[in-house]
C-alpha cells in the first residue's frame, strides 16, 4: 500500500506538491505543539520566579502554606496530589481490569453492550458533576456508611489504623481518591477491554483445547498478553488523576497540611490553584500558586516518564 | 451530522445577533463574586431602562484588581479594599458599592435559630480550637436557660479564597489579640490545627457541611443563611449588646461607621461602634482609573452607579444586600466629581 502511493507520488507532479504541503502542514503542527509546551514552561517559570527565588529549591519540600505571612512551600499539596492519585489507581486498576475481563470474555452480548456504553458515558460526565455528586451525595453516604464503622472497627488495627483516625465528615483525602477512581475507571476499563478484544480467538481456542479452565485462560493466557496495554491504561488514568481539579476541590477539604489520617482534609496542587487564584491579591501568593503549577507540570512529567520506563523494561 | 449542522447554524445566528447588538455601548467590569447577584440584577434593570449594557464578570477580587490594573475592563470590583498607597500608585479611585453581612451558623441539636448567644472572642476561641465542646462553660455562662448538649465542635471554613473569609478573619483579628498575632486575616488562611476543621467550597459548601454535620459551626453570607434556613446565632456588638442578624442591625453598622475619616473609603465595617451594629458587616468596592480616555463612556459608567445607589436599593434588599447610606453616597459622588478626569478636565458635573 505504502509503496504504491510512494511510486505514484514520484510519477505525478501534482501529488508531489500535495505531499510536500501535507508534510509541511503536519510538521508545523508538531512543532507548534512543542513550542506551546516550551511557552507554557517559560511562562510558568516567569510567573513563579518571585516565589522560586525567595524560597529556592526548598519550595518543593517545605510544609508550610501561610498566605497571611507570605510563607509558601509545596510539600502538603504534592503529598495530597500523590496520595489521592495513588488511592484512585489502587482502586481503579483492579476494578477496571475486572470489568474489562467480564465485558470482553464472560458477559453475553446483551449485558456487555449496555454496560460498555454506560462506562463510556461515565467518561463523558464533566468533572464538576463528579465534584457536586461527591459533595452532596457520596460524602454523606460515605460518612455514615463507612467512616463511623471504620472509627469503631479499623482504628485499632496495627499499621493501617491511623489512616482511619479522623473526623467522620465524609470529605478528605480518601474521599478525593475514591471520587478520582470513579473518574479514571472508564479509561482503564475501555483500554483494557479493547486490548482483550484484539487477541485473536485462535489463542483462546488453543488454550481451551489443551484443557484450560476459563480462569486459567484469563489469568495465564489473556492477561499476560495485555500486560502492556493494562499498564498503559493505568498511566493514562494516573495522568488524569494527577491533574484533576474541580472534583477534587469539592471533596478534599482544602487544608494545606500533611496528616497520617486519610479522613483529614488535605489539598492537592490543582485544587489549591483553582481555589485560591481568583481571590489572591498578594504578589508573592500569586507567584507561589504559579510555582505550584510548575511543580505539577514537573511532577506529571516525572510520573509519566517513570511509568514509560517501567513499560519499556517490561516489554 | 445533522445535529452538528444545526449547532453550527444556530451558533452563527447567535454570533450575528450578537454583533448586531454590539452597537449599543457595553461597559465591562470584573471582580468579586460576592456582589455578583446584585450587580447582575442592577445591570439587567438598567439595560431595560436605558439600553446600556453592563457586562460584569465574577472572576474573583484578585482577578478584578489585576484586570483593572491592566485596563482591560472599565471598572474592577473587590471585596477587600486596596490600601491608599496602592491606589495612588495605580492612580485609581475606590468606593463602596453595596454591603453584605456575615453570620455564624451552627448545627447543634435542640437549638433554634437565633437562640444561642456568642461573642466575637468565643467565636475566635472556637475557631482556634481553644473551645472544643458546645457545653463549654464560657458558652453556657452566656446562655443560661439554653440546654446545650455535650457535643464536639466541628469548625467549617471556606476552602476557596474569598472575601467572606477575609472579612470573617478580619473580625476575629479585631476581637482576639491571640487570633491577630498567630493567625491573621486574608482571603484564605492557614486554619488552626487545634480545631477540627472542615473546608467547604463556596458558601454552598460551608452551608452543606453545617447542615449535615452535628456540632458544626460555620460562617456564611446572610443571604445564604436565610435562603437555606440555617440556624444562625446572636452575636455581641462592639458595645456588648447581643444582636440578631437582620437588616436593621446591618444598616446600623453601616450608618455608624466613620466613612468620612477613611481615605480612599478604605474601611472595614467589622466591629463598628454603636450598640445595634451587627459586628460582621462588609462593604464591597468598585475600582476605577482616575484618568479616563473616553469621557462619554466614563459618564455612562458613573450614571449606572448613580442609578444603582438611587434606584437599586430595593433590589439590593430583595437579594439580602444592604444599600449604602445616603451620607456615604454623597461622599462617593464628591469623589467622582473631583477625581475622574479626561485630559486633566473633570468629567462629572
Short mmCIF file of N, CA and C in Angstrom, two decimals, chain B residues 25-113:
data_model
loop_
_atom_site.label_atom_id
_atom_site.label_comp_id
_atom_site.label_asym_id
_atom_site.label_seq_id
_atom_site.Cartn_x
_atom_site.Cartn_y
_atom_site.Cartn_z
N UNK B 25 -23.57 50.50 23.45
CA UNK B 25 -22.34 50.52 24.23
C UNK B 25 -22.35 49.45 25.32
N UNK B 26 -21.20 48.83 25.49
CA UNK B 26 -21.07 47.84 26.55
C UNK B 26 -20.03 48.32 27.56
N UNK B 27 -20.41 48.29 28.81
CA UNK B 27 -19.46 48.64 29.86
C UNK B 27 -19.01 47.35 30.52
N UNK B 28 -17.70 47.16 30.56
CA UNK B 28 -17.18 45.91 31.10
C UNK B 28 -16.63 46.09 32.50
N UNK B 29 -17.04 45.18 33.38
CA UNK B 29 -16.49 45.17 34.73
C UNK B 29 -16.18 43.75 35.12
N UNK B 30 -15.25 43.61 36.07
CA UNK B 30 -14.91 42.26 36.52
C UNK B 30 -14.42 42.32 37.95
N UNK B 31 -14.63 41.24 38.67
CA UNK B 31 -14.10 41.18 40.03
C UNK B 31 -14.90 40.29 40.95
N UNK B 32 -15.06 40.78 42.18
CA UNK B 32 -15.60 40.00 43.29
C UNK B 32 -16.84 39.19 42.93
N UNK B 33 -16.93 37.99 43.44
CA UNK B 33 -18.09 37.17 43.15
C UNK B 33 -19.21 37.40 44.18
N UNK B 34 -18.84 37.89 45.37
CA UNK B 34 -19.85 38.12 46.41
C UNK B 34 -20.98 39.05 45.94
N UNK B 35 -20.69 40.19 45.30
CA UNK B 35 -21.80 41.07 44.86
C UNK B 35 -22.36 40.72 43.49
N UNK B 36 -21.91 39.63 42.89
CA UNK B 36 -22.33 39.33 41.52
C UNK B 36 -23.85 39.31 41.33
N UNK B 37 -24.61 38.63 42.23
CA UNK B 37 -26.06 38.59 42.01
C UNK B 37 -26.70 39.98 41.94
N UNK B 38 -26.26 40.90 42.79
CA UNK B 38 -26.90 42.22 42.78
C UNK B 38 -26.40 43.06 41.60
N UNK B 39 -25.11 42.95 41.25
CA UNK B 39 -24.62 43.69 40.08
C UNK B 39 -25.34 43.20 38.82
N UNK B 40 -25.54 41.89 38.74
CA UNK B 40 -26.22 41.33 37.57
C UNK B 40 -27.66 41.84 37.51
N UNK B 41 -28.32 41.89 38.67
CA UNK B 41 -29.70 42.37 38.73
C UNK B 41 -29.77 43.84 38.32
N UNK B 42 -28.88 44.65 38.89
CA UNK B 42 -28.85 46.07 38.53
C UNK B 42 -28.61 46.24 37.05
N UNK B 43 -27.65 45.48 36.52
CA UNK B 43 -27.30 45.60 35.10
C UNK B 43 -28.52 45.30 34.23
N UNK B 44 -29.25 44.25 34.62
CA UNK B 44 -30.43 43.84 33.85
C UNK B 44 -31.50 44.94 33.85
N UNK B 45 -31.77 45.47 35.06
CA UNK B 45 -32.81 46.51 35.17
C UNK B 45 -32.38 47.79 34.46
N UNK B 46 -31.05 48.09 34.59
CA UNK B 46 -30.55 49.32 33.99
C UNK B 46 -30.62 49.25 32.47
N UNK B 47 -30.35 48.06 31.95
CA UNK B 47 -30.41 47.91 30.49
C UNK B 47 -31.84 48.09 30.00
N UNK B 48 -32.79 47.58 30.79
CA UNK B 48 -34.20 47.73 30.42
C UNK B 48 -34.56 49.21 30.32
N UNK B 49 -34.02 50.01 31.25
CA UNK B 49 -34.38 51.43 31.29
C UNK B 49 -33.64 52.26 30.27
N UNK B 50 -32.36 51.97 30.07
CA UNK B 50 -31.52 52.87 29.28
C UNK B 50 -30.96 52.23 28.02
N UNK B 51 -30.95 50.90 27.93
CA UNK B 51 -30.37 50.26 26.76
C UNK B 51 -28.87 50.08 26.87
N UNK B 52 -28.28 50.61 27.92
CA UNK B 52 -26.83 50.45 28.07
C UNK B 52 -26.53 49.13 28.76
N UNK B 53 -25.60 48.39 28.16
CA UNK B 53 -25.33 47.07 28.70
C UNK B 53 -24.12 47.07 29.61
N UNK B 54 -24.29 46.52 30.80
CA UNK B 54 -23.18 46.36 31.73
C UNK B 54 -22.84 44.87 31.75
N UNK B 55 -21.61 44.58 31.44
CA UNK B 55 -21.18 43.19 31.42
C UNK B 55 -20.25 42.96 32.61
N UNK B 56 -20.78 42.31 33.64
CA UNK B 56 -19.96 42.10 34.84
C UNK B 56 -19.58 40.63 34.97
N UNK B 57 -18.28 40.38 35.10
CA UNK B 57 -17.82 39.00 35.22
C UNK B 57 -17.27 38.75 36.61
N UNK B 58 -17.83 37.75 37.28
CA UNK B 58 -17.42 37.45 38.65
C UNK B 58 -16.21 36.53 38.63
N UNK B 59 -15.04 37.13 38.42
CA UNK B 59 -13.83 36.31 38.32
C UNK B 59 -13.06 36.30 39.63
N UNK B 60 -13.58 36.93 40.66
CA UNK B 60 -12.87 36.98 41.94
C UNK B 60 -12.19 38.33 42.12
N UNK B 61 -12.03 38.75 43.39
CA UNK B 61 -11.46 40.06 43.67
C UNK B 61 -10.05 40.20 43.11
N UNK B 62 -9.25 39.15 43.29
CA UNK B 62 -7.87 39.19 42.82
C UNK B 62 -7.83 39.43 41.32
N UNK B 63 -8.68 38.71 40.60
CA UNK B 63 -8.76 38.87 39.16
C UNK B 63 -9.25 40.27 38.79
N UNK B 64 -10.22 40.78 39.55
CA UNK B 64 -10.76 42.11 39.29
C UNK B 64 -9.69 43.18 39.41
N UNK B 65 -8.87 43.06 40.46
CA UNK B 65 -7.80 44.04 40.66
C UNK B 65 -6.77 43.94 39.53
N UNK B 66 -6.43 42.71 39.14
CA UNK B 66 -5.47 42.54 38.05
C UNK B 66 -6.01 43.12 36.74
N UNK B 67 -7.31 42.87 36.47
CA UNK B 67 -7.89 43.33 35.21
C UNK B 67 -7.96 44.85 35.14
N UNK B 68 -8.37 45.49 36.24
CA UNK B 68 -8.49 46.95 36.17
C UNK B 68 -7.11 47.58 36.15
N UNK B 69 -6.14 46.97 36.82
CA UNK B 69 -4.77 47.49 36.78
C UNK B 69 -4.24 47.43 35.35
N UNK B 70 -4.58 46.35 34.66
CA UNK B 70 -4.12 46.19 33.27
C UNK B 70 -5.03 46.94 32.30
N UNK B 71 -6.06 47.60 32.81
CA UNK B 71 -7.00 48.40 32.00
C UNK B 71 -7.74 47.57 30.94
N UNK B 72 -7.95 46.30 31.20
CA UNK B 72 -8.72 45.51 30.24
C UNK B 72 -10.21 45.61 30.51
N UNK B 73 -10.59 46.16 31.66
CA UNK B 73 -12.02 46.37 31.94
C UNK B 73 -12.23 47.84 32.31
N UNK B 74 -13.50 48.27 32.30
CA UNK B 74 -13.79 49.67 32.61
C UNK B 74 -13.86 49.93 34.11
N UNK B 75 -14.29 48.91 34.85
CA UNK B 75 -14.20 49.04 36.31
C UNK B 75 -13.90 47.67 36.91
N UNK B 76 -13.22 47.70 38.05
CA UNK B 76 -12.92 46.46 38.76
C UNK B 76 -13.73 46.43 40.04
N UNK B 77 -13.84 45.26 40.65
CA UNK B 77 -14.58 45.16 41.90
C UNK B 77 -13.81 44.25 42.84
N UNK B 78 -13.76 44.66 44.10
CA UNK B 78 -13.01 43.87 45.07
C UNK B 78 -13.70 43.88 46.41
N UNK B 79 -13.69 42.77 47.10
CA UNK B 79 -14.27 42.71 48.44
C UNK B 79 -13.36 43.38 49.46
N UNK B 80 -12.06 43.14 49.29
CA UNK B 80 -11.11 43.77 50.20
C UNK B 80 -10.66 45.09 49.57
N UNK B 81 -10.79 46.22 50.31
CA UNK B 81 -10.38 47.50 49.73
C UNK B 81 -8.86 47.55 49.55
N UNK B 82 -8.41 48.24 48.51
CA UNK B 82 -6.96 48.44 48.32
C UNK B 82 -6.47 49.48 49.32
N UNK B 83 -5.19 49.39 49.70
CA UNK B 83 -4.70 50.44 50.59
C UNK B 83 -4.36 51.69 49.79
N UNK B 84 -4.27 52.81 50.51
CA UNK B 84 -4.17 54.11 49.85
C UNK B 84 -2.92 54.20 48.98
N UNK B 85 -1.84 53.57 49.45
CA UNK B 85 -0.58 53.62 48.70
C UNK B 85 -0.75 52.98 47.32
N UNK B 86 -1.37 51.82 47.32
CA UNK B 86 -1.57 51.10 46.05
C UNK B 86 -2.51 51.89 45.13
N UNK B 87 -3.54 52.50 45.72
CA UNK B 87 -4.46 53.32 44.93
C UNK B 87 -3.72 54.45 44.26
N UNK B 88 -2.84 55.11 45.02
CA UNK B 88 -2.10 56.25 44.48
C UNK B 88 -1.16 55.78 43.39
N UNK B 89 -0.54 54.64 43.60
CA UNK B 89 0.42 54.12 42.63
C UNK B 89 -0.26 53.81 41.30
N UNK B 90 -1.46 53.23 41.37
CA UNK B 90 -2.16 52.87 40.14
C UNK B 90 -3.04 54.00 39.64
N UNK B 91 -3.06 55.12 40.39
CA UNK B 91 -3.86 56.27 40.04
C UNK B 91 -5.34 55.89 39.88
N UNK B 92 -5.87 55.23 40.91
CA UNK B 92 -7.26 54.78 40.85
C UNK B 92 -8.07 55.38 42.00
N UNK B 93 -9.40 55.41 41.80
CA UNK B 93 -10.29 55.71 42.91
C UNK B 93 -11.01 54.43 43.31
N UNK B 94 -11.49 54.45 44.55
CA UNK B 94 -12.16 53.27 45.09
C UNK B 94 -13.36 53.75 45.89
N UNK B 95 -14.50 53.09 45.70
CA UNK B 95 -15.66 53.46 46.51
C UNK B 95 -16.52 52.25 46.82
N UNK B 96 -17.19 52.27 47.99
CA UNK B 96 -18.04 51.14 48.37
C UNK B 96 -19.33 51.18 47.57
N UNK B 97 -19.78 50.02 47.10
CA UNK B 97 -20.95 49.97 46.23
C UNK B 97 -22.17 49.44 46.97
N UNK B 98 -22.00 48.40 47.71
CA UNK B 98 -23.11 47.78 48.41
C UNK B 98 -22.51 46.99 49.56
N UNK B 99 -23.35 46.60 50.53
CA UNK B 99 -22.80 45.89 51.69
C UNK B 99 -23.50 44.54 51.88
N UNK B 100 -22.79 43.68 52.58
CA UNK B 100 -23.37 42.40 52.93
C UNK B 100 -23.01 42.09 54.37
N UNK B 101 -23.64 41.10 54.94
CA UNK B 101 -23.33 40.73 56.31
C UNK B 101 -22.97 39.27 56.36
N UNK B 102 -22.12 38.95 57.33
CA UNK B 102 -21.73 37.56 57.53
C UNK B 102 -22.34 37.10 58.86
N UNK B 103 -22.88 35.91 58.88
CA UNK B 103 -23.48 35.41 60.12
C UNK B 103 -22.88 34.04 60.46
N UNK B 104 -22.72 33.78 61.78
CA UNK B 104 -22.31 32.44 62.17
C UNK B 104 -23.52 31.52 62.10
N UNK B 105 -23.33 30.33 61.57
CA UNK B 105 -24.41 29.35 61.52
C UNK B 105 -23.94 28.07 62.22
N UNK B 106 -24.89 27.42 62.91
CA UNK B 106 -24.50 26.25 63.70
C UNK B 106 -25.45 25.08 63.45
N UNK B 107 -25.01 23.93 63.86
CA UNK B 107 -25.87 22.76 63.85
C UNK B 107 -25.69 22.06 65.19
N UNK B 108 -26.50 22.49 66.15
CA UNK B 108 -26.44 21.88 67.48
C UNK B 108 -27.85 21.39 67.81
N UNK B 109 -28.01 20.09 68.05
CA UNK B 109 -29.34 19.54 68.29
C UNK B 109 -30.07 20.30 69.39
N UNK B 110 -31.32 20.65 69.13
CA UNK B 110 -32.15 21.29 70.15
C UNK B 110 -32.03 22.80 70.20
N UNK B 111 -31.16 23.38 69.40
CA UNK B 111 -31.01 24.83 69.46
C UNK B 111 -31.63 25.48 68.23
N UNK B 112 -32.54 26.44 68.49
CA UNK B 112 -33.31 27.08 67.44
C UNK B 112 -32.52 28.24 66.83
N UNK B 113 -32.89 28.66 65.61
CA UNK B 113 -32.23 29.83 65.02
C UNK B 113 -32.35 31.04 65.93
#
